Coordinates of C-alpha atoms and ligand atoms in Angstrom, one line a residue:
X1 CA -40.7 5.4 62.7
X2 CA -38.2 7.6 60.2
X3 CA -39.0 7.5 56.9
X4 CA -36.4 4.8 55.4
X5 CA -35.7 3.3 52.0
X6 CA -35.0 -0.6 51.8
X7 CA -33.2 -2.6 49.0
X8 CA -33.3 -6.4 48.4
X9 CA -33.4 -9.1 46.0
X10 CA -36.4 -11.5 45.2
X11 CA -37.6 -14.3 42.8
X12 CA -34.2 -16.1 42.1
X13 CA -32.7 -13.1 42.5
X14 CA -33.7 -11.6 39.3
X15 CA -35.7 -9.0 40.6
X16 CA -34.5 -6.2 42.6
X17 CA -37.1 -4.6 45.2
X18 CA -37.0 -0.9 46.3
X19 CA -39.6 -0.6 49.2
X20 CA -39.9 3.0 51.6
X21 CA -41.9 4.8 54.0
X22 CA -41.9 8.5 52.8
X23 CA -44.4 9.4 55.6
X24 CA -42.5 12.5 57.2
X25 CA -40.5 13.4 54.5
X26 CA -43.7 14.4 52.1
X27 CA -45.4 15.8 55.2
X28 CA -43.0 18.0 55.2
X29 CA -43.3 19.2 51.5
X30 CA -46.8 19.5 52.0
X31 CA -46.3 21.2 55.0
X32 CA -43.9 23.7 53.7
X33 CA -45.7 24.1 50.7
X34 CA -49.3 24.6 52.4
X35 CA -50.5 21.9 49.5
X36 CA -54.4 20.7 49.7
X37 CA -54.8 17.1 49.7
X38 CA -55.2 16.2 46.0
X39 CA -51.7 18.3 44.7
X40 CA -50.3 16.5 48.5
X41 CA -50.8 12.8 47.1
X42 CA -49.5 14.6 43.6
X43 CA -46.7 15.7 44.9
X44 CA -45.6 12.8 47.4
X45 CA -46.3 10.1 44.9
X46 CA -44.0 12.4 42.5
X47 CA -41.5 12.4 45.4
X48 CA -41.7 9.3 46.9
X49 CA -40.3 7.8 42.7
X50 CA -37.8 10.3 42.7
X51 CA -36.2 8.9 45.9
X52 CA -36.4 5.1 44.1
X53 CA -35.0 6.8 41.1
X54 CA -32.3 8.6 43.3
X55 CA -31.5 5.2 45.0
X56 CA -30.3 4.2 41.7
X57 CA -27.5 6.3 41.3
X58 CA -24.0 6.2 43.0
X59 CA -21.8 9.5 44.4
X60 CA -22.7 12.8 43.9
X61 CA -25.2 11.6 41.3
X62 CA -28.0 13.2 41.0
X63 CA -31.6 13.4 39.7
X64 CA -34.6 15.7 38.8
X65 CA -38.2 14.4 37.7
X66 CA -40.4 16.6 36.0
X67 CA -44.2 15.6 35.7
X68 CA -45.9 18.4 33.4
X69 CA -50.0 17.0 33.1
X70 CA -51.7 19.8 31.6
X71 CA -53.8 19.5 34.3
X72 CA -54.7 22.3 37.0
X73 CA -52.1 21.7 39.5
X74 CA -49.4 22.8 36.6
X75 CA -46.2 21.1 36.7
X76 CA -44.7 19.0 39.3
X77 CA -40.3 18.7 39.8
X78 CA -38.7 17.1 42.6
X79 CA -35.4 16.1 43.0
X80 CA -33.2 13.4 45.0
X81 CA -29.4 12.5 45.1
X82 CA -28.6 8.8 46.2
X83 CA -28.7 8.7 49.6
X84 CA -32.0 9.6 50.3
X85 CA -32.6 13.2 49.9
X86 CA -35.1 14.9 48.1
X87 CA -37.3 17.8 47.8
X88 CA -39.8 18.8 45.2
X89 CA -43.0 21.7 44.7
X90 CA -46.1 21.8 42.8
X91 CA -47.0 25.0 40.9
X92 CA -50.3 25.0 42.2
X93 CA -50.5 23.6 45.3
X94 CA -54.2 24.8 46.4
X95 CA -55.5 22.2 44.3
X96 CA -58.6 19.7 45.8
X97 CA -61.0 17.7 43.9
X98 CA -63.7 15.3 45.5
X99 CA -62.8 11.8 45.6
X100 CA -63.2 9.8 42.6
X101 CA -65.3 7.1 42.0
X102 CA -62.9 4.6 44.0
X103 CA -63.4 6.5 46.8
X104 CA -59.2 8.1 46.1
X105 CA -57.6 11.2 45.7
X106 CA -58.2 12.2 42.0
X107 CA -54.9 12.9 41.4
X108 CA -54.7 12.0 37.5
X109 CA -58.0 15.0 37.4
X110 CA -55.6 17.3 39.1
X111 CA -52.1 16.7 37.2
X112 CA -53.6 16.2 33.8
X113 CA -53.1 13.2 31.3
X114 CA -51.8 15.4 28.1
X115 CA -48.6 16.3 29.2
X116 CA -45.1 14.3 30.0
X117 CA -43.2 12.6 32.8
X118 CA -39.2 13.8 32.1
X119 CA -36.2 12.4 34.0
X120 CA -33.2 13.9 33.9
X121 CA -29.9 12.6 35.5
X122 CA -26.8 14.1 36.7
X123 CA -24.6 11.7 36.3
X124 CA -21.4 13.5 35.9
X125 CA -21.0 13.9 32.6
X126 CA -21.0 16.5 30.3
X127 CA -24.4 15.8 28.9
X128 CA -27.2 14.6 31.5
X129 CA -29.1 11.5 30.9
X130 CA -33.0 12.6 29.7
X131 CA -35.3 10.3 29.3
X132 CA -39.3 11.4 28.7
X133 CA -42.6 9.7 28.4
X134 CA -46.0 10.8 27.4
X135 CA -48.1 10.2 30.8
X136 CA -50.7 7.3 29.9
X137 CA -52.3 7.9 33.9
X138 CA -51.8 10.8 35.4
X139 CA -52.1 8.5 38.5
X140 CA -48.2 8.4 38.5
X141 CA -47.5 4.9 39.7
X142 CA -48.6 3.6 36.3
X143 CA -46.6 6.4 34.5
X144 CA -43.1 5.7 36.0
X145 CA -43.8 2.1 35.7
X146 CA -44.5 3.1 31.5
X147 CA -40.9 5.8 32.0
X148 CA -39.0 2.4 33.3
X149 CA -39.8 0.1 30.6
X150 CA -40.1 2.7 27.7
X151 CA -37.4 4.4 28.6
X152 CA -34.7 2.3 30.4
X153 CA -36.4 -1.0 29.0
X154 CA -36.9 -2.4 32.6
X155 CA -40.2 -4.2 33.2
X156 CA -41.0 -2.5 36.8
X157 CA -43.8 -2.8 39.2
X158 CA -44.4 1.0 40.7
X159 CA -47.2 1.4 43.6
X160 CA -47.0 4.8 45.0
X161 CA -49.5 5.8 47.9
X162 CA -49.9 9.1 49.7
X163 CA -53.0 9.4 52.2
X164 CA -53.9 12.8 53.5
X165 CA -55.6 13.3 56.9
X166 CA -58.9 15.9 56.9
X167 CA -56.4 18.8 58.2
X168 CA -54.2 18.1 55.6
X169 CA -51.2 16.4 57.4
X170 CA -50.3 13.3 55.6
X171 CA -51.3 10.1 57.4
X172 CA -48.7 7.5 55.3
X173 CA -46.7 8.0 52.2
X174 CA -44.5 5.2 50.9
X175 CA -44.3 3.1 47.4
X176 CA -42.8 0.2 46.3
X177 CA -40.9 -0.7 43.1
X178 CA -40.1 -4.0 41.6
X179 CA -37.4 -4.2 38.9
X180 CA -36.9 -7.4 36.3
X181 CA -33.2 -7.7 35.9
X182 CA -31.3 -8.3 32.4
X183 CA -30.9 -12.1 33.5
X184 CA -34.4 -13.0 34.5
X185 CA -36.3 -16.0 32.7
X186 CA -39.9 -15.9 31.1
X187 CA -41.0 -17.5 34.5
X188 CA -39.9 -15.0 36.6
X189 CA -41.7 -12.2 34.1
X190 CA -44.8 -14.0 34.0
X191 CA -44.7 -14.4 37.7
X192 CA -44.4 -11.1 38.2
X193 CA -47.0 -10.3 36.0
X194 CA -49.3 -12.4 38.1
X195 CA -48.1 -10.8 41.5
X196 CA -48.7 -6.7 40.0
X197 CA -52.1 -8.2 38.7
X198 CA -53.0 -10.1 42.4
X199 CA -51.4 -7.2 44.9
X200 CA -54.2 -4.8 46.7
X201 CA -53.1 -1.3 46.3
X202 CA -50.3 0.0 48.4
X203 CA -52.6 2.7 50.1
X204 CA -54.3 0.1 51.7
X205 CA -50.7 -1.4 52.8
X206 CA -49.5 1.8 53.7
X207 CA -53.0 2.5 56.0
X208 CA -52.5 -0.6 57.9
X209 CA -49.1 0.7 59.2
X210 CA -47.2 -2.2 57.0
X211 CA -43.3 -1.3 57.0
X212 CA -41.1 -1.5 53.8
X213 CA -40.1 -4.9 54.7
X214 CA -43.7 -5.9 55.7
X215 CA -45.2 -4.7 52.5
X216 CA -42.4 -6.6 50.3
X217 CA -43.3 -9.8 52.6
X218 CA -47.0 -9.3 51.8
X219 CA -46.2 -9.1 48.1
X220 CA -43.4 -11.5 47.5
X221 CA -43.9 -14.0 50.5
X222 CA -40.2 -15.4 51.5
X223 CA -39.1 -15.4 48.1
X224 CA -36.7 -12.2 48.5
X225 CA -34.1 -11.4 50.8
X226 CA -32.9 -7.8 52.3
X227 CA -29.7 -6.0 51.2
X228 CA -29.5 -2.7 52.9
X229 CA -31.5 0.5 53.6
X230 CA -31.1 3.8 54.0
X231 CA -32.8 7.3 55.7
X232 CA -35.0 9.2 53.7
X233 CA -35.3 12.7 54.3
X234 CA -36.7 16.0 52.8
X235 CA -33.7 18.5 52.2
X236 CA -32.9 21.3 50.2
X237 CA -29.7 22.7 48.8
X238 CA -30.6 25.9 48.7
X239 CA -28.5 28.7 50.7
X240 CA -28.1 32.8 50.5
X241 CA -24.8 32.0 48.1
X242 CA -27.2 30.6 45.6
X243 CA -29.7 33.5 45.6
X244 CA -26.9 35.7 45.0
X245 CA -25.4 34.2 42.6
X246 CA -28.4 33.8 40.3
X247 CA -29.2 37.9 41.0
X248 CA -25.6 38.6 39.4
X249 CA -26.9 37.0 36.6
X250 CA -29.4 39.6 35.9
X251 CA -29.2 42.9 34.1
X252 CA -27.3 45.7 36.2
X253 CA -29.9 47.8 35.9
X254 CA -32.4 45.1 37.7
X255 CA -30.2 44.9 40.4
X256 CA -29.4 48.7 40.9
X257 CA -34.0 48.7 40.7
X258 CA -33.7 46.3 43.8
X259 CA -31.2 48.8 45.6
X260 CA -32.8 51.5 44.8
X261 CA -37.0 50.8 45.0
X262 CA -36.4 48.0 48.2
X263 CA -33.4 48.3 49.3
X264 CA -32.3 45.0 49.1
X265 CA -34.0 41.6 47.4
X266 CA -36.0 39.1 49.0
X267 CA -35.4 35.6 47.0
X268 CA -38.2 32.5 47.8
X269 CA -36.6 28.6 47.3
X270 CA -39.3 27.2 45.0
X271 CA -38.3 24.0 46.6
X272 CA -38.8 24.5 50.1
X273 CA -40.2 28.3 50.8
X274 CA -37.3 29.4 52.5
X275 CA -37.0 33.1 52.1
X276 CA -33.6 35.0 52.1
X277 CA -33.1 39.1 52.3
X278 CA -30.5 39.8 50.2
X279 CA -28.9 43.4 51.7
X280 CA -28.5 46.3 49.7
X281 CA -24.7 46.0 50.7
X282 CA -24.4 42.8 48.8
X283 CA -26.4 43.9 46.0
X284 CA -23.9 46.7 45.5
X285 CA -21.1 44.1 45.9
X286 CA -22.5 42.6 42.8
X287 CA -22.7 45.8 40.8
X288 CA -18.8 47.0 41.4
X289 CA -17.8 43.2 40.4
Ligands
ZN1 ZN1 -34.7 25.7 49.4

């Protein structure tokens, strides 16, 4: 099954659900990015937000998360437009601890808990929208759910879930988010309350194969409806154009030191490992410009 984001409605209408399988598309990271299981689950929980997050905007729109721990996988960024694209590294990603004591990925251990979770959004304007929070988990689901209602003063349920196979492919990725809209009654708030308290952790859903729609049936009953969905996929905008551009920025003399000690430049996308050779032709294009 593609990975896939869904959108509906639920409780009266005055929630709105965001529920996706993010399966492939972390694999992928992780993959590309040779990450060990713990900085995987980091990384794809990280991700798998940031495509919520990205849902949420409209156009070109777009959105980076930064998740900075203090913890020994370093900082986290990922970044998603609003139609389901996103791509994101881990500083360290040859990070592994032993399960914790509930038998899960200690992922809090390896991102830290003295640090912040940052959002920044492109939304066009002249000044991007930033919004940070100090992380109060490390776990991540907890800390975007604290971002939301600290920061855009939504009450949210967030469940994110990556589970890693022994050789380091990911087995499931995939989160839900619940959203309280301006309009909803105490009712609804408290009944919400009761269903994030009651709900078994999405891992578990995720593990038993549940789809998006299946896991937002198992949480919500018939009490929501679907809108739409969309493809999720991992993608990066990085091309040669870019890497050369952000050489001419550089000092002519660190350019003319490429030329003349390599004979060209090789550039590395943080985002995805891609790796570019830059020809000492164009680097002496950049120096007569
Ligand atoms: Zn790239």
């Amino acid at each position: 099954m593609a990975d896939k984001l869904i959108r509906g409605l639920g409780l009266n209408d005055e929630v709105r659900i965001f529920s996706l399988d993010t399966t492939d598309t972390v694999n992928e990271a992780v993959n590309r990015h040779k990450a060990y299981p713990t900085a995987a689950a980091a990384l794809g929980r990280t991700m798998t937000a940031t495509v919520v997050l990205g849902a949420m905007l409209k156009g070109k729109d777009k959105v980076t998360v930064t998740v900075e721990g203090g913890g020994p996988i370093g900082a986290i960024v990922t970044d998603a437009d609003a139609n389901g694209h996103v791509r994101g590294y881990v500083q360290h990603p040859d990070v592994h601890f032993d399960l914790n004591a509930q038998g899960k990925l200690d992922v809090s251990r390896a991102v830290g808990t003295n640090g912040y979770l940052r959002v920044a959004k492109d939304i066009g304007l002249k000044d991007n929208f930033v919004g940070s929070v100090e992380l109060i988990s490390g776990e991540l689901g907890e800390d975007f759910s604290y971002y939301f209602y600290h920061s855009e003063q939504v009450p949210s349920i967030v469940a994110l879930g990556v589970l890693v196979n022994p050789d380091n492919t990911v087995k499931a990725a995939g989160g839900l988010v619940i959203q309280v809209l301006p309009a909803a009654s105490e009712e609804t708030i408290t009944c919400l309350e009761k269903i994030a308290s009651e709900m078994r952790p999405i891992s578990q859903m995720i593990d038993d194969n549940l789809t998006p729609e299946q896991i937002v049936d198992e949480v919500l009953g018939d009490s929501w409806r679907k809108l739409d969905e969309m493809p999720v996929e991992f993608e990066c905008t990085c091309s040669k154009e870019r890497f050369i551009n952000a050489i001419a920025s550089l000092e002519k003399n660190e350019i003319k030191q490429m030329i003349e000690e390599d004979g060209g430049a090789e550039a590395v996308c943080n985002f995805c490992r891609n790796d570019v050779w830059i020809e000492k032709e164009e680097l002496e294009a950049l120096l007569e410009e």
